Short mmCIF file of C-alpha atoms in Angstrom, two decimals:
data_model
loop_
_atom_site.label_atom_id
_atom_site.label_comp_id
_atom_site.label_asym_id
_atom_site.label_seq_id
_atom_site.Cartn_x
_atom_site.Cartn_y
_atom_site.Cartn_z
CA UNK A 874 -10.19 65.07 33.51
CA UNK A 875 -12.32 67.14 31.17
CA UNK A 876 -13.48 69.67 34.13
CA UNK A 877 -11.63 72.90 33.95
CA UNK A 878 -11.17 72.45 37.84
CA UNK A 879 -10.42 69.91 40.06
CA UNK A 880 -10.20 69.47 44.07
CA UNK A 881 -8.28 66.96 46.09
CA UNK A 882 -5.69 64.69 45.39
CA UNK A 883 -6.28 61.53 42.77
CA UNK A 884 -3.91 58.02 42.92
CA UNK A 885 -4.34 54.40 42.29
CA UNK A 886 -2.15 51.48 42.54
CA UNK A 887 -1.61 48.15 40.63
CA UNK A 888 0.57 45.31 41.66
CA UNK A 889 2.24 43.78 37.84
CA UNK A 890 3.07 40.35 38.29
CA UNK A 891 5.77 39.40 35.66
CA UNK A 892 6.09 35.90 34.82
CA UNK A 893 9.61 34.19 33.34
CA UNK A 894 9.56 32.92 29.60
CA UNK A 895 10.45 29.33 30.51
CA UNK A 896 8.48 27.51 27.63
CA UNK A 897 10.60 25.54 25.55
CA UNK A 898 9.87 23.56 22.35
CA UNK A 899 12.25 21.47 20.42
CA UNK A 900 12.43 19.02 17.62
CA UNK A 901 15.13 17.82 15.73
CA UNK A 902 15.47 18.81 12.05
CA UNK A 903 15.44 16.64 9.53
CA UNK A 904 15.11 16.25 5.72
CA UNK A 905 13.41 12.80 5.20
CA UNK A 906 12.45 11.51 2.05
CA UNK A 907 9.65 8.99 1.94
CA UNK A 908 7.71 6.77 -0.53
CA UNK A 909 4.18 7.70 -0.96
CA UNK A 910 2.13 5.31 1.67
CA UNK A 911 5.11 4.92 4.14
CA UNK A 912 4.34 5.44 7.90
CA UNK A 913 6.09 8.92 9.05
CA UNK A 914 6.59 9.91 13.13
CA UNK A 915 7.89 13.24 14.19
CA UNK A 916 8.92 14.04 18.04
CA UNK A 917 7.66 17.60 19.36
CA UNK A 918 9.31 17.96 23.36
CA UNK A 919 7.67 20.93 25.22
CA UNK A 920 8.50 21.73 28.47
CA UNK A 921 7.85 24.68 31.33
CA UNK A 922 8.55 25.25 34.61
CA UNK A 923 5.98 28.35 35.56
CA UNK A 924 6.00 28.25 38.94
CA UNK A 925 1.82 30.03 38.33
CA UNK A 926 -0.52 26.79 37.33
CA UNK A 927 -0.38 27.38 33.60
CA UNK A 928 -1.78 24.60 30.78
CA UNK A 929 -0.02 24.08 27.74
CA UNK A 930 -1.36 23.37 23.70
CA UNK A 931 1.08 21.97 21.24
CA UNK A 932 -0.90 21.63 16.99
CA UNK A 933 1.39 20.46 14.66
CA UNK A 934 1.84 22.62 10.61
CA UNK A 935 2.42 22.36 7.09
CA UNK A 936 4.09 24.29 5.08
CA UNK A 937 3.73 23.33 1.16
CA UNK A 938 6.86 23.84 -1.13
CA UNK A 939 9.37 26.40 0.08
CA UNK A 940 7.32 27.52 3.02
CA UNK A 941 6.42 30.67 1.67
CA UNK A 942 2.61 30.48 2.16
CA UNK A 943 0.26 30.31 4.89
CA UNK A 944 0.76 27.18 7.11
CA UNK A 945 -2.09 24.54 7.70
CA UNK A 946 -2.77 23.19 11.32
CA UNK A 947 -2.72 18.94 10.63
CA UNK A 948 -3.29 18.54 14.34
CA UNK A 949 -4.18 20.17 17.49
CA UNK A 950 -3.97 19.15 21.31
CA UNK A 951 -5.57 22.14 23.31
CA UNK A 952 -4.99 23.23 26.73
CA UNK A 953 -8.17 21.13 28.05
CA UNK A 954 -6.82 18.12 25.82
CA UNK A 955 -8.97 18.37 22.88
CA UNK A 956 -7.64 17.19 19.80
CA UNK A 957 -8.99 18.44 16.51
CA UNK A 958 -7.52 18.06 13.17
CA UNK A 959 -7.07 20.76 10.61
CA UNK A 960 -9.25 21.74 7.77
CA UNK A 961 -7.25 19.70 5.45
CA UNK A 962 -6.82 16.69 7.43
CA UNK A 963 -10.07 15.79 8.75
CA UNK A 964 -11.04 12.76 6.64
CA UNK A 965 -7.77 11.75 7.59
CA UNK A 966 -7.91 11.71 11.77
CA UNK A 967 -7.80 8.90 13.80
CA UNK A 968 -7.88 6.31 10.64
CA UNK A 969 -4.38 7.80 9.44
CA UNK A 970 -3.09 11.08 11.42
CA UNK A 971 -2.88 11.31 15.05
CA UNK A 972 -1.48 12.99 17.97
CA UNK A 973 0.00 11.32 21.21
CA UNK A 974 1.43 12.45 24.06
CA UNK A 975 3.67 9.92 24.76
CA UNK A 976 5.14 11.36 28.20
CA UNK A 977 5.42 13.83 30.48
CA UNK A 978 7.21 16.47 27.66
CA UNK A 979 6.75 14.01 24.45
CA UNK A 980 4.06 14.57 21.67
CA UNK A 981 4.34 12.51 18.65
CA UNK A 982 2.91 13.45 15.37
CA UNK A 983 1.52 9.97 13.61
CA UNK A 984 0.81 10.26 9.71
CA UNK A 985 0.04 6.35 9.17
CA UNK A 986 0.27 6.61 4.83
CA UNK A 987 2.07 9.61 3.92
CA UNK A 988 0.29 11.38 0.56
CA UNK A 989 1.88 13.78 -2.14
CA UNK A 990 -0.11 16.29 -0.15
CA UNK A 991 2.32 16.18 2.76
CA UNK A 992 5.50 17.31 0.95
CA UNK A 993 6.79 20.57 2.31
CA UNK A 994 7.73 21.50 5.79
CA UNK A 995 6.56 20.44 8.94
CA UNK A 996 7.01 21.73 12.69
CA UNK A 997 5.50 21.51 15.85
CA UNK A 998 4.04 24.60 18.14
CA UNK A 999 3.19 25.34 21.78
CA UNK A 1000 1.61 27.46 23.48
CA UNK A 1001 1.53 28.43 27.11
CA UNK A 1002 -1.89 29.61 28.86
CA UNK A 1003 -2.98 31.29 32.22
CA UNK A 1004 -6.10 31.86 33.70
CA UNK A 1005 -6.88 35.06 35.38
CA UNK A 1006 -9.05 35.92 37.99
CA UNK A 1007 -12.12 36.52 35.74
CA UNK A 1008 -11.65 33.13 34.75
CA UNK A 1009 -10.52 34.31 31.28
CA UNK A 1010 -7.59 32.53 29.68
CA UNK A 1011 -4.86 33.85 28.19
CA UNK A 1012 -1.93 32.85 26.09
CA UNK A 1013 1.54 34.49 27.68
CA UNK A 1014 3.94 32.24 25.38
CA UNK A 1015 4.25 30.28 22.40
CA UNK A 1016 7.38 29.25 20.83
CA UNK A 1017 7.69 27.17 17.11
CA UNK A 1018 10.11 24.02 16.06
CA UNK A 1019 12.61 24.12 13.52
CA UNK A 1020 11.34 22.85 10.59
CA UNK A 1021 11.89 19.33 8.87
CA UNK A 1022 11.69 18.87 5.26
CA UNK A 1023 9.21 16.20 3.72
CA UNK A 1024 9.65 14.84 0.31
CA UNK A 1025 7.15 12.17 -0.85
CA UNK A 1026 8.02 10.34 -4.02
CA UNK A 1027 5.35 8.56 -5.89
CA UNK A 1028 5.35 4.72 -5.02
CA UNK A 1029 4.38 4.69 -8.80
CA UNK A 1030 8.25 5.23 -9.55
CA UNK A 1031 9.28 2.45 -7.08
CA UNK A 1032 6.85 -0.34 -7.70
CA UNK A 1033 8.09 -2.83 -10.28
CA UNK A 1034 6.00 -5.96 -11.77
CA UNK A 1035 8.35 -9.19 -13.46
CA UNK A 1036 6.57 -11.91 -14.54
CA UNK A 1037 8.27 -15.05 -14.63
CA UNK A 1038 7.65 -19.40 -16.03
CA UNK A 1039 9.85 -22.08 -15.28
CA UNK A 1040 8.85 -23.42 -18.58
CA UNK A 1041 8.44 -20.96 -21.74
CA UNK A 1042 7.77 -23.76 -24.22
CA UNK A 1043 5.00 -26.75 -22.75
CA UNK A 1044 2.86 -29.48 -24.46
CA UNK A 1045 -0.99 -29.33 -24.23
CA UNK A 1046 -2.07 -31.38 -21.55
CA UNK A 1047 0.85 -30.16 -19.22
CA UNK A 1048 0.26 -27.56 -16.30
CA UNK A 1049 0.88 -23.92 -16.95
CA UNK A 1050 2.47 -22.12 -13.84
CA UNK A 1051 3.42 -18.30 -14.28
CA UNK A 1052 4.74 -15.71 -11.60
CA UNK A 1053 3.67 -12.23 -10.80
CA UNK A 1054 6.13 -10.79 -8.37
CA UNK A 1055 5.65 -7.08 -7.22
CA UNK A 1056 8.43 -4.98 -5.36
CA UNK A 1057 8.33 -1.33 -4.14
CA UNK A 1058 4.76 -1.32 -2.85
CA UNK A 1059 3.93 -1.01 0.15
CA UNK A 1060 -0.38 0.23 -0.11
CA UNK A 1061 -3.03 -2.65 -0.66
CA UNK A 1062 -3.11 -4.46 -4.13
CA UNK A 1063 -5.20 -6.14 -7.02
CA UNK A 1064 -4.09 -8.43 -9.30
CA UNK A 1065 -5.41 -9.09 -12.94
CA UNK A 1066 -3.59 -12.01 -15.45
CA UNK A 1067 -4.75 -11.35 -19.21
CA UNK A 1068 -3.96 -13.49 -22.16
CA UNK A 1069 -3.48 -12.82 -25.95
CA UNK A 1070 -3.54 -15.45 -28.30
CA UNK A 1071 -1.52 -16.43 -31.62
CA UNK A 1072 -4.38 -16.04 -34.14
CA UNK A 1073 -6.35 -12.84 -31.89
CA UNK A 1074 -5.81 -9.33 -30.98
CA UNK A 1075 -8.37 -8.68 -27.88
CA UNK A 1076 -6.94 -9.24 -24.73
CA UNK A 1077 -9.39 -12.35 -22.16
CA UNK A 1078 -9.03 -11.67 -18.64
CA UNK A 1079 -8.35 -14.99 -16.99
CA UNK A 1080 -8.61 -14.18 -13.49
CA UNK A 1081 -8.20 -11.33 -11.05
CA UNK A 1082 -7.71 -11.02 -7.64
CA UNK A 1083 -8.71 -7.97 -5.22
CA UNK A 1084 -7.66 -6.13 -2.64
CA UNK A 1085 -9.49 -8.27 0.10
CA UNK A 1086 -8.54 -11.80 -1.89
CA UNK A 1087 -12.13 -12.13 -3.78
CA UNK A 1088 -11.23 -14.29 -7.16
CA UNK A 1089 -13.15 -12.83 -9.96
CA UNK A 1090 -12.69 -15.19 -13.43
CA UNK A 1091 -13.01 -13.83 -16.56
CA UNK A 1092 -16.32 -14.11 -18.51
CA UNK A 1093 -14.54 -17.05 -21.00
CA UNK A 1094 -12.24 -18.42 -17.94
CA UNK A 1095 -15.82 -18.73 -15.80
CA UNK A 1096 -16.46 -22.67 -16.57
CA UNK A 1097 -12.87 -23.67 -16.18
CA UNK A 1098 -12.62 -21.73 -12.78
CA UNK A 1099 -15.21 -23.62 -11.50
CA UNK A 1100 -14.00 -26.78 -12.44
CA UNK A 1101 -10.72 -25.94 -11.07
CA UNK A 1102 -8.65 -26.12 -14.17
CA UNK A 1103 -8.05 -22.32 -13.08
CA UNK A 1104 -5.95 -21.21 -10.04
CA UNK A 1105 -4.58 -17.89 -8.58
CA UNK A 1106 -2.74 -17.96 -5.18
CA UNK A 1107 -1.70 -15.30 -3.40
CA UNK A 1108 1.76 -16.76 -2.26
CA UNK A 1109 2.95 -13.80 -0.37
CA UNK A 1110 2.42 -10.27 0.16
CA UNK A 1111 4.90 -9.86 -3.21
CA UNK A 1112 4.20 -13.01 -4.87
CA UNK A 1113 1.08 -14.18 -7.07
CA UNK A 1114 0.90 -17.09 -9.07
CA UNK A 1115 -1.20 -18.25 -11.96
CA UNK A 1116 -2.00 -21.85 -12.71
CA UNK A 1117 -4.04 -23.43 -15.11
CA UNK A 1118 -4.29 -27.46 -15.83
CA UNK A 1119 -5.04 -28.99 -18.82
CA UNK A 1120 -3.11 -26.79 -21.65
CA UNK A 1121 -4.28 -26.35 -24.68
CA UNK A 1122 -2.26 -25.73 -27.79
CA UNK A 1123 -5.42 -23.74 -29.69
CA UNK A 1124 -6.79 -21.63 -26.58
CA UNK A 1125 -3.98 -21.29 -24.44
CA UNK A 1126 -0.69 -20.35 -26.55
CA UNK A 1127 0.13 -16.79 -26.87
CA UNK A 1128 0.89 -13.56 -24.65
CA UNK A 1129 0.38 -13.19 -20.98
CA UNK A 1130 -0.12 -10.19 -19.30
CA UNK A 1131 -0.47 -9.85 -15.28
CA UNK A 1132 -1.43 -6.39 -14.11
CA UNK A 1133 -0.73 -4.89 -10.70
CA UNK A 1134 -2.80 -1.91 -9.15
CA UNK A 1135 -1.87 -0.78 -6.02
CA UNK A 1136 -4.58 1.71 -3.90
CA UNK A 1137 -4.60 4.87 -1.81
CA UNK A 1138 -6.75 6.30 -0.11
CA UNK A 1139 -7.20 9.45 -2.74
CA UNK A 1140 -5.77 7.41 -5.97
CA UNK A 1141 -4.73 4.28 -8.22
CA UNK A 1142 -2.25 3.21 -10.67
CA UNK A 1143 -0.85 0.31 -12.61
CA UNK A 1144 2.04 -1.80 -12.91
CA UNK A 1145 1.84 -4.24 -15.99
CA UNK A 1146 4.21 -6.75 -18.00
CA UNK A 1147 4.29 -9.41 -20.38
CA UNK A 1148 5.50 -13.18 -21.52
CA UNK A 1149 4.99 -15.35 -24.05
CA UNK A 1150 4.09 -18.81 -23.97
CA UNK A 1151 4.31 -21.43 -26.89
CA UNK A 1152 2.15 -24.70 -26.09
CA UNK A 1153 2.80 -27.29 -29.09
CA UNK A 1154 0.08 -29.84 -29.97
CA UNK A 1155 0.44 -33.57 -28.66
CA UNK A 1156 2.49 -35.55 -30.86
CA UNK A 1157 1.26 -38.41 -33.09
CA UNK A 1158 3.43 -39.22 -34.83
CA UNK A 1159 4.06 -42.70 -32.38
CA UNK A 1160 4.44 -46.24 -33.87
CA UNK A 1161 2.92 -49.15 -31.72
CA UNK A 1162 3.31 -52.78 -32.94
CA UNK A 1163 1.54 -55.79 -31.11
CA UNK A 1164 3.77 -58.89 -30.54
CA UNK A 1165 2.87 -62.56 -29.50
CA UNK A 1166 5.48 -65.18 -28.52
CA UNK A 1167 2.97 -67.94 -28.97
CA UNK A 1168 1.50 -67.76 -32.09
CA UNK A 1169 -1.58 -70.46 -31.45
CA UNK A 1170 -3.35 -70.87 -28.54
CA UNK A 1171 -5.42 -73.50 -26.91
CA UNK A 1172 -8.76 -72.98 -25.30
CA UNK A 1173 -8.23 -71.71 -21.51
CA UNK A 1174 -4.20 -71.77 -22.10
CA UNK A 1175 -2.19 -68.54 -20.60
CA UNK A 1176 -0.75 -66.50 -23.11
CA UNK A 1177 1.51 -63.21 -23.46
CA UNK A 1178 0.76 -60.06 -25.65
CA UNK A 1179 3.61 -57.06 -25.81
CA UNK A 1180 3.16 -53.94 -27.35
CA UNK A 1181 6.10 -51.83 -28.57
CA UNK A 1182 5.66 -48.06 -29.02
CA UNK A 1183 8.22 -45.92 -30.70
CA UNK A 1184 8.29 -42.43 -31.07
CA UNK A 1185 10.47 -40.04 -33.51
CA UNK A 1186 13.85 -39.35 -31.32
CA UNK A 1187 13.07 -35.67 -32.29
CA UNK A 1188 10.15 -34.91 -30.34
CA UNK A 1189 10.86 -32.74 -27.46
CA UNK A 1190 8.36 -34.96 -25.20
CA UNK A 1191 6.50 -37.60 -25.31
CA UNK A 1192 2.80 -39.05 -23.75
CA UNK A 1193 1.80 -42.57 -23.81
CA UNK A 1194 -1.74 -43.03 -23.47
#
């Protein structure tokens, strides 16, 4: 009191209500190592046992590098079961990042294509609330995870393109098959086959393939796409093969060159390798000779022709026509 006197006797009372700490939040650490556009799932368990009616908020962070800076929230579940994603991350929810509470203590953390972004460290937090009597709430716990350690290597690194022919030396006329087998990538791919000849130093594109399967032909490949002298087949999710019918020794000998681009959500890059083809011209150098038994003939009378071809012993292959 500021008076410089004061009469009677002053008290009040307060009754402190002091509730146990029995919030617990746990999840296993770990030091994974994925490939860029890998699925990733960590396990947050939170648990209480307040015997008050308290509600509970678990968000999920991320730490870049060593975890020296300020975290970022990927995820939030509040205490009224909201969820809203962090700053960072919002493009990202529902398509690719989510949050589930899988039971009665379980949230998961979903990241569906893991980005270069992501590496760092990652942990789960709850937070216990309580409502007073004004109706105001408040938080009275909150406990972190240990941390687990992300690396994300660039799928750049892992992919590899081989391109392969069960036939490196044809004759015009034959069918041209080549393989373009990709390994190590796991996000959505295109496909483009180029070809260099002998006597030229541009590079055509044949035909291409997109991430959704549309066939685009190149602008000198269009006529012989649509007569279907052109072919590219997506064999399997690894496996893409080129065909073209009707070789020719001047237009279709040289270097071919199938290029692989795989896609992320934020970025692109290529995968590319060569082969060689040599396509030799149809052979003429054939002998026929046209031989009769019967030498004359009468009118309406049967008769037998045979004719002998012969070809140098030499020659790799041979057509008859």
């Amino acid at each position: 009191t500021t008076d410089e006197r004061y009469f009677g006797s002053y008290s009040a009372k307060m009754n402190l209500s002091v509730i146990p700490d029995t919030l617990s939040a746990t999840m296993t650490p770990q030091a994974l190592t994925q490939v860029e556009g890998d699925p990733l799932e960590l396990i947050c368990e939170v648990s209480k046992s307040t015997a008050q009616h308290t509600h509970l908020s678990v968000a999920w962070y991320h730490l870049q590098g060593s975890g020296d800076g300020k975290a970022k929230e990927i995820l939030s579940l509040s205490k009224d079961f909201v969820l809203t994603p962090g700053s960072s991350y919002t493009q990202r929810f529902l398509s690719d990042v989510r949050l589930d509470k899988v039971g009665d203590t379980t949230y998961k953390l979903y990241i569906g294509r893991v980005q270069p972004s992501d590496q760092g460290q990652v942990y789960c937090e709850a937070v216990e609330w309580i409502q007073d009597p004004g109706g105001t709430w408040k938080d009275i716990a909150q406990k972190q995870t240990e941390k687990t350690s992300l690396t994300v290597r660039s799928q750049e690194s892992h992919m590899q393109v081989s391109v392969l022919s069960s036939e490196r030396k044809i004759v015009e006329g034959d069918t041209l098959i080549l393989h373009c087998e990709v390994s190590g990538a796991t996000s959505p791919l295109s496909v483009n086959w180029w070809h260099l000849r002998k006597s030229g130093d541009q590079l055509e594109h044949i035909l291409g393939m997109e991430r959704d399967g549309m066939l685009r032909p190149g602008p000198s490949y269009q006529e012989r796409s649509a007569n279907r002298d052109l072919r590219l087949e997506k064999v399997n999710s690894t496996m893409f093969t080129l065909v073209i019918y009707n070789t020719s020794a001047t237009s279709d000998g040289g270097s071919y060159k199938c290029e692989v681009t795989a896609w992320s959500m934020d970025r692109s890059w290529k995968q590319a390798q060569e082969i060689s083809v040599a396509i030799s011209p149809l052979s003429l150098n054939l002998s026929a000779t046209l031989i009769s038994r019967t030498a004359n003939v009468k009118f309406t009378q049967d008769f037998e022709l045979f004719c002998q071809i012969s070809a140098p012993i030499s020659s790799p292959k041979c057509q008859y026509r």
